[in-house]
Coordinates of C-alpha atoms in Angstrom, one line a residue:
M343 CA -0.2 -0.2 0.0
N344 CA 1.3 3.4 -0.9
E345 CA 2.2 5.6 2.1
E346 CA 2.6 8.5 0.3
I347 CA -0.5 10.4 -0.2
G348 CA -1.9 13.6 -1.8
P349 CA -2.8 16.7 0.0
G350 CA -6.5 16.0 1.6
M351 CA -6.8 12.9 0.6
P352 CA -9.6 11.2 2.3
I353 CA -8.7 8.1 4.7
E354 CA -11.1 5.8 2.8
D355 CA -9.6 6.6 -0.6
Q356 CA -6.2 6.3 0.9
A357 CA -7.5 2.6 1.7
S358 CA -9.0 2.3 -1.7
S359 CA -6.0 3.4 -3.8
I360 CA -3.8 0.7 -5.4
A361 CA -0.1 0.8 -5.9
V362 CA 0.5 -0.2 -9.6
G363 CA 3.9 0.6 -10.4
R364 CA 6.8 3.0 -10.4
V365 CA 7.7 6.0 -12.4
L366 CA 10.0 4.5 -15.3
G367 CA 13.4 5.8 -15.4
T368 CA 14.6 4.9 -19.2
E369 CA 11.9 7.4 -20.6
D370 CA 12.0 10.9 -19.8
S371 CA 9.5 12.0 -17.2
T372 CA 8.3 15.8 -17.5
P373 CA 5.6 17.9 -15.8
L374 CA 3.2 17.1 -18.8
E375 CA 4.1 13.4 -19.6
F376 CA 5.7 10.4 -17.9
W377 CA 5.9 6.5 -18.0
V378 CA 5.1 3.9 -15.4
A379 CA 6.5 0.4 -15.2
V380 CA 3.6 -1.6 -14.2
E381 CA 4.5 -3.9 -11.3
P382 CA 4.2 -7.7 -11.7
G383 CA 0.6 -8.9 -10.9
Q384 CA -0.9 -5.5 -11.6
F385 CA -1.9 -3.9 -14.9
L386 CA -2.9 -0.4 -16.2
Q387 CA -5.6 0.0 -19.1
L388 CA -6.3 2.9 -21.6
D389 CA -8.2 5.7 -19.7
D390 CA -7.1 4.6 -15.9
V391 CA -6.4 7.4 -13.7
V392 CA -3.3 7.5 -12.0
A393 CA -1.5 9.6 -9.1
V394 CA 2.1 9.9 -8.2
T395 CA 3.1 12.3 -5.0
R396 CA 6.4 13.8 -4.8
E397 CA 8.3 15.7 -1.9
V398 CA 9.5 19.1 -2.7
P399 CA 12.4 20.5 -0.4
G400 CA 11.2 23.2 1.5
R401 CA 7.6 23.0 0.5
E402 CA 4.7 21.0 0.7
S403 CA 4.3 17.7 -1.1
I404 CA 2.7 18.0 -4.8
T405 CA 0.4 15.2 -6.2
V406 CA 0.7 14.8 -10.1
Y407 CA -2.4 13.1 -11.5
G408 CA -2.9 11.6 -15.1
V409 CA -4.7 9.6 -17.5
V410 CA -3.2 6.5 -19.2
N411 CA -2.8 7.2 -22.8
N412 CA -1.0 4.2 -24.2
V413 CA 0.4 0.7 -22.8
R414 CA 3.1 -1.2 -24.3
A415 CA 4.7 -4.5 -23.3
R416 CA 8.0 -5.9 -24.3
H417 CA 10.6 -8.5 -23.4
E418 CA 13.6 -7.1 -21.7
G419 CA 16.9 -9.1 -22.5
A420 CA 16.0 -10.0 -26.1
R421 CA 17.7 -8.6 -29.0
F422 CA 16.4 -10.0 -32.0
D423 CA 12.9 -10.4 -33.3
S424 CA 13.5 -14.4 -33.3
D425 CA 14.5 -14.3 -29.5
V426 CA 10.6 -14.6 -28.5
F427 CA 11.0 -18.2 -29.5
L428 CA 13.9 -19.1 -27.3
I429 CA 12.4 -16.9 -24.3
S430 CA 9.3 -18.9 -24.5
Q431 CA 11.0 -22.0 -24.4
G432 CA 13.4 -21.0 -21.5
L433 CA 16.3 -21.3 -23.4
L434 CA 17.1 -17.6 -23.1
P435 CA 16.6 -15.5 -20.1
A436 CA 14.3 -12.4 -20.3
E437 CA 11.6 -10.5 -18.4
I438 CA 8.1 -9.2 -19.6
C439 CA 7.8 -5.4 -18.8
E440 CA 4.5 -3.6 -19.1
A441 CA 4.9 0.2 -19.2
A442 CA 2.1 3.0 -19.5
Q443 CA 2.3 6.3 -20.9
I444 CA 0.5 8.9 -18.6
L445 CA -0.5 12.3 -20.2
V446 CA -0.8 14.7 -16.8
T447 CA -4.0 16.4 -15.9
R448 CA -3.5 18.1 -12.9
C449 CA -0.6 18.9 -10.4
E450 CA -1.8 19.9 -6.9
P451 CA -0.5 22.4 -5.7
E452 CA 0.1 24.0 -9.0
V453 CA 3.9 23.5 -8.8
F454 CA 5.1 22.1 -12.3
L455 CA 7.7 19.4 -11.5
P456 CA 8.2 16.0 -13.0
P457 CA 7.4 12.9 -11.0
R458 CA 11.0 11.3 -10.2
P459 CA 11.9 8.0 -11.5
G460 CA 11.2 5.2 -8.8
Q461 CA 8.5 6.9 -7.3
E462 CA 5.4 4.7 -6.5
V463 CA 2.2 5.3 -8.8
R464 CA -1.3 4.3 -7.5
K465 CA -4.5 4.0 -9.4
T466 CA -6.9 6.7 -7.9
Q467 CA -10.3 5.9 -7.0
G468 CA -13.3 8.2 -5.2
A469 CA -12.7 11.6 -4.4
E470 CA -9.0 11.4 -5.5
R471 CA -10.0 10.4 -8.9
A472 CA -12.5 13.2 -8.8
S473 CA -9.9 15.7 -8.0
A474 CA -7.8 14.2 -10.9
L475 CA -10.4 14.9 -13.5
Y476 CA -11.6 18.4 -11.8
F477 CA -14.8 17.2 -11.1
D478 CA -14.4 18.7 -7.5
D479 CA -14.1 21.9 -9.4
M480 CA -17.0 21.6 -11.5
L481 CA -20.2 23.9 -10.4
G482 CA -22.8 21.8 -11.9
Q483 CA -21.8 18.1 -12.7
V484 CA -23.4 17.0 -16.2
P485 CA -23.2 13.0 -16.3
V486 CA -21.9 12.5 -20.0
G487 CA -20.8 8.8 -19.7
L488 CA -18.9 5.8 -17.9
T489 CA -15.6 4.5 -17.9
R490 CA -15.0 0.6 -18.8
E491 CA -15.0 0.4 -15.1
N492 CA -18.6 1.7 -14.8
E493 CA -17.2 5.1 -13.1
P494 CA -19.2 8.2 -14.0
V495 CA -17.4 11.0 -16.1
Y496 CA -18.9 14.6 -15.8
A497 CA -18.6 17.6 -18.0
S498 CA -19.1 21.1 -16.3
L499 CA -22.4 22.8 -16.6
E500 CA -20.8 26.1 -16.8
F501 CA -19.1 25.2 -20.4
I502 CA -22.6 24.2 -21.6
D503 CA -25.2 26.8 -20.1
G504 CA -23.2 30.0 -21.4
T505 CA -21.7 30.7 -17.9
K506 CA -17.9 30.2 -19.3
G507 CA -18.8 28.5 -22.7
A508 CA -21.7 27.1 -24.5
H509 CA -22.7 24.6 -27.2
I510 CA -21.9 20.9 -28.0
N511 CA -20.6 19.5 -31.0
I512 CA -20.3 15.8 -32.1
S513 CA -18.5 14.2 -34.9
G514 CA -18.6 10.8 -36.4
M515 CA -19.2 8.5 -39.1
S516 CA -22.7 7.5 -40.3
G517 CA -24.2 4.6 -38.9
V518 CA -21.7 3.5 -36.5
A519 CA -21.1 6.7 -34.4
T520 CA -24.5 6.9 -32.7
K521 CA -24.3 10.6 -32.9
T522 CA -28.0 11.4 -32.5
S523 CA -28.1 8.7 -29.7
Y524 CA -25.3 10.4 -27.7
A525 CA -27.2 13.9 -28.3
L526 CA -30.0 12.7 -26.8
F527 CA -28.6 10.9 -23.9
L528 CA -26.6 14.5 -22.9
L529 CA -30.3 16.1 -23.3
Y530 CA -31.7 13.4 -20.8
S531 CA -28.9 13.9 -18.7
L532 CA -29.3 17.5 -18.6
F533 CA -33.1 17.3 -17.7
E534 CA -32.9 14.1 -15.4
S535 CA -29.6 14.7 -13.4
G536 CA -30.9 17.7 -11.5
V537 CA -28.3 19.5 -12.5
L538 CA -30.7 22.5 -13.8
G539 CA -32.4 22.7 -10.6
A540 CA -35.8 24.1 -10.8
E541 CA -34.9 25.9 -14.1
V542 CA -35.7 22.2 -15.6
T543 CA -39.3 23.0 -15.5
N544 CA -39.3 25.5 -18.1
S545 CA -36.0 24.6 -20.1
K546 CA -37.1 23.6 -23.7
A547 CA -35.5 21.1 -26.4
L548 CA -36.2 21.5 -30.2
I549 CA -35.0 18.3 -31.7
F550 CA -35.0 17.8 -35.7
N551 CA -35.2 14.4 -36.8
V552 CA -33.7 13.7 -40.2
K553 CA -33.5 9.9 -40.2
G554 CA -36.4 7.6 -40.2
E555 CA -39.0 7.7 -37.7
D556 CA -36.9 6.6 -34.5
L557 CA -37.4 9.8 -32.5
L558 CA -41.2 9.5 -32.6
F559 CA -41.3 7.2 -29.4
L560 CA -39.1 9.2 -27.0
D561 CA -42.2 9.4 -24.6
K562 CA -42.2 5.6 -24.3
P563 CA -40.2 3.3 -22.1
N564 CA -37.8 1.0 -23.6
S565 CA -38.9 -2.6 -23.4
A566 CA -35.3 -3.9 -24.6
L567 CA -33.6 -1.8 -21.4
S568 CA -31.8 -4.7 -19.4
D569 CA -30.9 -5.1 -15.8
S570 CA -27.3 -4.0 -16.6
D571 CA -28.5 -1.1 -18.6
R572 CA -30.5 0.1 -15.5
A573 CA -27.4 -0.3 -13.4
R574 CA -25.3 1.8 -15.8
Y575 CA -28.0 4.7 -15.3
A576 CA -27.9 4.3 -11.7
A577 CA -24.2 4.3 -11.7
L578 CA -24.5 8.0 -13.3
G579 CA -27.3 9.1 -10.8
L580 CA -29.8 8.8 -13.4
A581 CA -33.3 7.1 -13.5
P582 CA -33.9 5.3 -16.6
G583 CA -37.0 6.1 -18.3
P584 CA -38.6 8.1 -21.2
F585 CA -38.4 11.7 -21.9
E586 CA -41.4 13.8 -20.1
S587 CA -43.6 16.3 -21.7
V588 CA -42.9 15.7 -25.6
A589 CA -44.6 17.0 -28.6
F590 CA -44.1 15.5 -32.1
W591 CA -44.8 17.1 -35.3
A592 CA -44.4 16.1 -39.1
P593 CA -45.4 17.5 -42.5
P594 CA -48.8 16.8 -43.8
R595 CA -49.0 14.1 -46.4
R596 CA -48.9 15.4 -50.0
D597 CA -52.3 16.0 -51.7
D598 CA -54.1 15.2 -48.3
Q599 CA -56.8 17.9 -47.8
N600 CA -57.2 16.7 -44.0
G601 CA -53.5 17.7 -43.0
V602 CA -53.1 14.2 -41.8
P603 CA -49.3 13.9 -40.5
D604 CA -47.0 12.0 -43.0
V605 CA -46.2 9.3 -40.5
N606 CA -46.5 5.4 -40.6
S607 CA -45.0 3.8 -37.2
R608 CA -47.0 5.9 -35.0
T609 CA -50.8 6.6 -35.6
D610 CA -52.2 7.3 -32.0
G611 CA -52.6 11.0 -32.7
A612 CA -49.7 12.1 -30.6
V613 CA -48.0 13.4 -33.9
R614 CA -49.6 16.8 -35.1
S615 CA -48.9 18.1 -38.6
F616 CA -47.3 21.5 -39.2
F617 CA -47.6 24.1 -42.1
W618 CA -47.4 27.8 -42.5
T619 CA -50.1 29.9 -43.8
L620 CA -49.7 32.1 -46.8
H621 CA -50.3 35.2 -44.7
E622 CA -47.6 33.8 -42.1
F623 CA -45.1 33.4 -45.4
C624 CA -45.8 36.8 -46.6
R625 CA -45.6 38.7 -43.2
D626 CA -42.6 37.0 -41.7
G627 CA -40.7 37.3 -45.1
L628 CA -40.1 33.2 -45.1
M629 CA -39.7 33.5 -48.7
E630 CA -35.8 33.9 -48.1
F631 CA -35.7 30.3 -47.1
L632 CA -37.0 29.3 -50.5
F633 CA -33.5 30.3 -51.4
A634 CA -31.2 28.5 -48.8
D635 CA -29.1 26.7 -50.8
V636 CA -25.3 27.1 -50.4
D637 CA -24.0 30.3 -52.5
D638 CA -27.7 31.5 -53.1
D639 CA -26.7 34.7 -51.5
R640 CA -24.1 35.4 -53.9
Q641 CA -26.5 35.1 -56.8
Q642 CA -28.2 38.2 -58.7
Y643 CA -31.7 36.8 -58.6
T644 CA -31.7 36.9 -54.6
I645 CA -31.9 40.8 -55.2
V646 CA -35.3 40.0 -56.6
A647 CA -36.4 37.9 -54.1
Q648 CA -35.6 40.6 -51.4
N649 CA -37.8 43.0 -53.5
V650 CA -40.4 40.4 -53.7
I651 CA -40.5 39.8 -50.0
A652 CA -40.9 43.4 -49.3
Q653 CA -44.0 43.7 -51.4
L654 CA -45.7 40.5 -50.0
R655 CA -45.4 41.9 -46.7
R656 CA -47.9 44.5 -47.5
A657 CA -50.6 41.6 -48.2
E658 CA -53.4 41.8 -45.7
A659 CA -54.6 38.7 -43.9
A660 CA -57.8 36.7 -45.0
E661 CA -59.5 33.8 -43.8
Q662 CA -58.0 30.7 -42.7
G663 CA -54.4 32.4 -43.2
A664 CA -55.1 33.3 -46.6
I665 CA -53.6 36.8 -48.2
R666 CA -55.7 39.7 -49.8
I667 CA -53.8 41.8 -52.1
R668 CA -55.1 45.3 -53.2
E669 CA -54.5 46.4 -57.0
D670 CA -55.8 49.6 -58.0
N671 CA -59.1 49.8 -56.1
T672 CA -59.3 45.9 -56.7
S673 CA -58.4 43.2 -54.3
R674 CA -57.3 39.5 -55.2
T675 CA -57.5 36.9 -52.5
L676 CA -54.7 34.0 -52.5
T677 CA -55.4 30.7 -51.1
T678 CA -52.7 28.1 -52.1
F679 CA -49.0 28.4 -52.9
D680 CA -49.7 28.0 -56.4
D681 CA -51.6 31.1 -56.4
L682 CA -48.8 32.9 -55.0
V683 CA -46.3 31.5 -57.1
E684 CA -48.2 32.5 -60.1
Y685 CA -49.1 35.9 -59.1
V686 CA -45.6 36.6 -58.3
T687 CA -44.5 35.5 -61.6
V688 CA -46.9 37.4 -63.5
Q689 CA -45.4 40.7 -61.4
V690 CA -41.8 39.8 -61.9
E691 CA -42.2 38.8 -65.6
G692 CA -43.8 42.2 -66.3
A693 CA -40.7 43.8 -65.1
N694 CA -42.7 45.8 -62.4
Q695 CA -39.5 47.4 -60.6
Q696 CA -41.3 47.5 -57.6
W697 CA -41.4 43.8 -57.7
T698 CA -37.7 43.3 -59.6
G699 CA -35.6 46.4 -58.4
S700 CA -34.1 48.3 -61.0
S701 CA -31.4 47.3 -63.5
I702 CA -32.2 43.9 -63.2
T703 CA -31.6 41.7 -66.4
T704 CA -33.9 39.3 -68.0
G705 CA -31.5 36.7 -67.2
T706 CA -31.8 37.3 -63.5
I707 CA -35.4 37.4 -63.5
N708 CA -35.8 34.1 -65.3
A709 CA -33.4 32.5 -62.7
F710 CA -35.7 33.7 -60.1
I711 CA -38.6 32.4 -61.6
R712 CA -37.3 29.0 -62.2
R713 CA -36.1 28.9 -58.8
L714 CA -39.7 29.8 -57.4
Q715 CA -41.5 27.6 -59.9
S716 CA -39.5 24.5 -58.7
A717 CA -40.6 25.2 -55.1
R718 CA -44.3 24.4 -56.1
Q719 CA -43.9 20.8 -56.0
H720 CA -41.9 20.3 -52.8
L721 CA -43.4 23.0 -50.5
G722 CA -46.8 23.4 -51.7
H723 CA -48.1 21.3 -48.8
L724 CA -46.2 23.2 -46.4
I725 CA -47.5 26.8 -47.2
R726 CA -51.2 26.7 -47.4
A727 CA -54.3 28.4 -46.5
D728 CA -56.8 25.5 -47.1
L729 CA -57.6 24.3 -43.4
V730 CA -59.5 25.7 -40.7
N731 CA -57.8 26.1 -37.4
A732 CA -54.6 26.9 -38.8
D733 CA -53.0 28.1 -35.5
Q734 CA -53.3 24.2 -34.3
H735 CA -50.4 23.6 -36.9
R736 CA -48.4 26.3 -35.9
I737 CA -45.2 24.7 -33.9
E738 CA -44.5 26.2 -30.7
L739 CA -42.2 25.0 -27.8
E740 CA -44.9 24.3 -25.5
R741 CA -43.6 21.1 -24.1
R742 CA -40.4 20.4 -22.5
V743 CA -39.3 18.6 -25.9
T744 CA -40.3 19.4 -29.4
V745 CA -39.6 16.9 -32.0
V746 CA -39.9 18.0 -35.6
D747 CA -39.9 15.2 -38.1
I748 CA -38.5 16.4 -41.3
H749 CA -37.0 12.9 -42.8
S750 CA -39.7 12.6 -45.4
L751 CA -39.0 16.0 -47.0
N752 CA -37.2 16.8 -49.8
D753 CA -33.8 18.5 -49.2
R754 CA -35.1 21.7 -50.4
A755 CA -38.0 21.5 -47.9
Q756 CA -35.8 20.4 -44.9
R757 CA -33.8 23.5 -45.4
F758 CA -36.9 25.7 -45.5
V759 CA -38.4 24.1 -42.3
V760 CA -35.0 24.3 -40.4
G761 CA -34.2 27.7 -41.3
V762 CA -37.6 29.1 -40.6
L763 CA -37.7 27.2 -37.0
L764 CA -34.0 28.3 -36.3
R765 CA -34.9 32.1 -36.9
K766 CA -37.9 31.9 -34.9
T767 CA -36.7 29.9 -32.1
M768 CA -33.7 32.7 -31.8
R769 CA -36.1 35.5 -32.0
D770 CA -38.7 34.1 -29.5
K771 CA -35.6 33.4 -27.0
E772 CA -34.5 36.9 -27.3
A773 CA -38.1 38.3 -26.6
Q774 CA -37.9 36.5 -23.2
G775 CA -35.2 39.1 -22.3
R776 CA -33.3 36.6 -20.1
S777 CA -30.8 33.6 -20.5
R778 CA -32.7 31.3 -18.3
P779 CA -34.3 28.9 -18.5
L780 CA -32.2 27.1 -21.1
W781 CA -33.5 26.4 -24.5
F782 CA -31.6 23.5 -26.6
V783 CA -31.4 23.0 -30.4
V784 CA -30.6 19.3 -31.5
L785 CA -29.6 19.1 -35.0
D786 CA -27.5 16.5 -37.1
E787 CA -26.1 16.9 -40.4
L788 CA -24.5 20.5 -39.8
N789 CA -22.3 19.9 -42.8
K790 CA -25.3 20.3 -45.0
Y791 CA -26.9 23.0 -43.2
A792 CA -23.9 25.4 -42.2
P793 CA -20.8 24.2 -44.8
R794 CA -17.6 25.7 -44.6
E795 CA -17.8 27.5 -48.1
G796 CA -20.7 29.6 -49.2
G797 CA -23.3 31.4 -47.5
S798 CA -27.2 31.0 -46.9
P799 CA -29.8 32.4 -44.5
I800 CA -29.5 28.9 -42.7
K801 CA -26.2 29.3 -42.2
E802 CA -26.4 32.4 -40.8
A803 CA -29.0 31.6 -38.5
L804 CA -26.9 28.8 -37.1
I805 CA -23.8 31.4 -36.8
D806 CA -26.1 33.6 -35.0
I807 CA -27.0 31.0 -32.4
A808 CA -23.3 29.8 -32.1
E809 CA -22.2 33.5 -31.5
R810 CA -25.1 35.0 -29.4
G811 CA -26.6 31.9 -28.1
R812 CA -24.4 31.8 -25.1
S813 CA -25.6 35.3 -23.7
L814 CA -29.3 34.3 -24.8
G815 CA -29.2 30.9 -23.2
M816 CA -29.8 29.2 -26.6
I817 CA -27.6 26.3 -26.7
L818 CA -26.7 24.2 -30.0
I819 CA -26.3 20.5 -29.7
G820 CA -25.0 19.8 -33.4
A821 CA -23.9 16.7 -35.1
Q822 CA -22.2 16.0 -38.4
Q823 CA -20.1 13.4 -39.9
T824 CA -17.3 15.6 -40.8
A825 CA -16.2 18.8 -38.8
S826 CA -13.7 19.6 -41.4
E827 CA -16.6 20.5 -43.7
V828 CA -18.6 22.8 -41.1
E829 CA -18.2 26.3 -40.6
R830 CA -15.5 27.2 -38.3
R831 CA -17.3 29.8 -36.6
I832 CA -19.8 27.0 -35.4
T833 CA -17.5 24.2 -34.6
G834 CA -15.0 26.6 -33.0
M835 CA -17.7 28.2 -30.6
S836 CA -18.7 24.8 -29.1
A837 CA -17.0 24.3 -25.9
I838 CA -17.7 20.7 -25.3
R839 CA -16.6 18.6 -28.5
V840 CA -17.4 14.9 -28.9
V841 CA -16.1 12.4 -31.4
G842 CA -17.6 8.9 -32.0
R843 CA -16.1 6.8 -35.0
L844 CA -14.3 8.8 -37.3
D845 CA -13.0 7.9 -40.9
S846 CA -9.0 7.6 -40.8
A847 CA -8.6 10.6 -43.2
E848 CA -11.0 12.9 -41.5
A849 CA -9.3 11.9 -37.9
T850 CA -6.0 13.3 -39.3
R851 CA -7.7 16.8 -40.0
S852 CA -6.8 19.8 -37.9
E853 CA -10.6 20.1 -36.6
Y854 CA -9.4 17.3 -34.1
G855 CA -6.2 18.4 -33.0
Y856 CA -7.4 18.0 -29.5
L857 CA -7.3 14.5 -29.8
K858 CA -3.8 14.0 -28.2
G859 CA -1.6 11.2 -28.6
A860 CA -2.8 7.5 -29.2
L861 CA -6.5 9.0 -29.1
Q862 CA -6.5 10.0 -32.5
A863 CA -5.7 6.4 -33.6
R864 CA -8.6 5.2 -31.1
A865 CA -11.1 7.4 -32.7
V866 CA -10.8 5.3 -36.1
I867 CA -11.8 2.0 -34.3
L868 CA -14.5 3.2 -31.6
K869 CA -17.5 1.1 -31.1
P870 CA -20.8 2.2 -31.4
G871 CA -21.8 3.5 -27.9
T872 CA -18.1 4.8 -27.0
M873 CA -17.3 8.7 -27.5
I874 CA -14.3 10.7 -27.0
V875 CA -15.3 13.9 -24.8
S876 CA -13.3 17.1 -24.5
Q877 CA -14.2 20.0 -22.6
P878 CA -12.2 23.0 -21.4
L879 CA -11.8 22.2 -17.6
V880 CA -10.3 18.9 -18.4
P881 CA -6.8 19.1 -20.3
V882 CA -7.1 15.4 -21.8
P883 CA -10.3 14.1 -23.7
L884 CA -11.8 11.3 -22.0
S885 CA -13.1 8.1 -23.8
V886 CA -16.5 7.4 -22.2
E887 CA -19.3 4.9 -23.0
F888 CA -23.0 5.8 -22.5
P889 CA -25.9 3.5 -21.7
F890 CA -28.4 2.1 -23.9
P891 CA -31.3 4.3 -24.4
S892 CA -34.1 4.1 -21.9
W893 CA -36.7 5.6 -24.2
A894 CA -38.0 3.6 -27.1
T895 CA -36.2 4.4 -30.4
R896 CA -38.6 2.3 -32.6
F897 CA -41.7 0.9 -32.7
S898 CA -40.2 -2.6 -31.9
E899 CA -38.9 -1.6 -28.6
V900 CA -42.3 -0.1 -27.4
D901 CA -44.0 -2.1 -24.5
M902 CA -47.6 -2.2 -26.2
N903 CA -49.4 -2.8 -23.1
A904 CA -47.8 -0.3 -20.9
S905 CA -48.0 2.5 -23.5
G906 CA -51.6 1.8 -25.0
L907 CA -50.1 1.8 -28.4
S908 CA -51.8 -1.4 -29.6
N909 CA -53.2 0.1 -32.7
L910 CA -50.2 0.7 -34.2
S911 CA -48.7 -1.0 -37.0
P912 CA -45.2 -2.0 -36.8
D913 CA -42.7 -0.5 -39.3
E914 CA -39.7 -2.1 -40.7
D915 CA -36.6 -1.8 -38.2
P916 CA -33.7 -0.7 -40.5
F917 CA -31.5 0.3 -37.5
A918 CA -29.0 -1.9 -35.1
R919 CA -29.3 -1.8 -31.0
M920 CA -27.6 1.4 -30.7
G921 CA -29.3 3.1 -33.4
G922 CA -27.9 4.4 -37.0
N923 CA -27.7 8.1 -36.2

C-alpha cells in the first residue's frame, strides 16, 4: 500500500488506492507526461487515472495526476525478433515488462515538477479520481458517460449553459458513431440529473429528426432495457425512463386535404402536422428560406427575392391564413401556394421594378422565376391556407421536448423548415429578455446546413446561435459526419467537443487537434456507444461509454401494453441496437 498520499486525500480513498507501479527511469519524465513501469501482478489500461506524490524540499508535497494514454509490453533481454521463441522455450533469459504512458491532467498544488523515477504510482479512486479529473471543481456536474469500469464521467455545466462557454458539437461516421443517440443521452442527462435545478421545469429542447421515424417514441419506455443497462444509469445517478412532456410534429401528407401527418409508425394521434399559412409566409418574409442553398446569397436573383419579400409583406390577412392583395381599387385573394407563385411570376415577368428592383436583367428575372416555380412541388403542402384552425398546426415550444420530423421531406423542404424554425426560436428566446431557462436545439447534418464554404440564410441563423446563443441561453447540440466541412465559427464556438468513430482520413484533420497522443488512432476504431469527450476544464479528452437508451427508439422497442399503443402497425426496423444516427 502506498504511504505517500496527496494533499487532503480522504482516509477511505487512501485505503482504496492501489499501488500499480513506479515511474520509469528509462523514459523522460516531464511535468506534462511520464511513463510508469507496471508492477508484476498489476495492470494499467487505457483511460485509467493515476497519481504520484513527490516531496519538494522546503515546500509541501505535490501530487501529479494523469490519465493512461498508451500501454506497451516488451521482452527485456531480447536482442532479435526471433528471440521470442527461445525465451518462450526457456532457453534465453528475459523478463516481460509492461509500461504505460501517462498524460498529466493536474498538479496539486500547481508546482510543475516532473515525477521522479522510481516513485510509486497508484491508481486513483473516489474523491482522488474526482480531483484528478477536476470533477471537484465543477459547479454543476453533468453526467456524460461511464468508463469501462462503470465509473461516472462528468462535464461542467458552466461550459454548456453559457456561464463560461456553450454549445456541444459531435462528429462521427454515419451509422456507427451513434451521434443522435449520444446527443439525446446528453439532453436526457441535463433534464434528469438535477443539474438544472428548478429551471428544468421551463427548459426547452427543439429536436430535428432527419433519419427515419425513430425519434417519434421518445415519450415511451424502452422494453429492451436490461438490468445491466439500468445499473449503468444508476451509476450515473440517473433514473432510466422516457422523456417527459414531448410534442411530436410532422409535415402533412401531400395532396391530403385534411392535414394528416405524414408518419407510418405512430398513428395514435400524438403526432400533429405542421405548416405555415400564406399570410405567415408573406408577413414574416419566409421566402428567403426558399433560396437557402449554399451560395444562393451570392446569386443576383436573391436581389429580386428581397424585393418580392418586401412587396408581399404588404399583403393583408384573409380567412384561414389566406392573403388579400389590393391593386388599383381592386383586391385579389390567394389561398394556395400555387396561387402565390403564379401571382408573383406575373408581377416579376412584367418587369415591375417595385417587384424586381432597378437594373435587373432578363436572365436574372428568369433565374428567380425558375427557382420559385421549382419550389411548388416540394413546398406546396407546407405553405397553404385551405385548412381551418391553422393555429393548431403552428409549431410552438409548449412542451419540454419538441420533435420535428422532417425525414420524409425533400432536401430543399428540409432546409426551409430548419431555417424558419431556427430563426423563429432565436427570436422567441430574444423576446424573453433573459438567458434562463435554457433552450436547446439538436440538429444533425450541420455540414449540410452550415458548410464551410458559401453562405445561406440557414447558415447565418446557425452562426447567430453559435455566437450570440451563449448570452441568450440558446444552446446548440450539433452533429455532423465531418467537422472539417462545417463552418469554423460554429465548431469553434462549441465548448464541448465529442467524437465517435471517425474515418481515418478525417481523423487527421486539424479540427481534431485536441485528440492527443493515441486518442486520434483510437477514434478510428471506436465501437458504437463509445465517444471521446473534450471539455475546457479537463486538459485531456476522456473516452466514455453511454448507456443504451431508456426511451424507445423504434416501434419494436415500445412496451405495447404499458404504452397503450396496440393500435399501431409495426414498421420495418432498419437500425441496429444502438441506432443508426
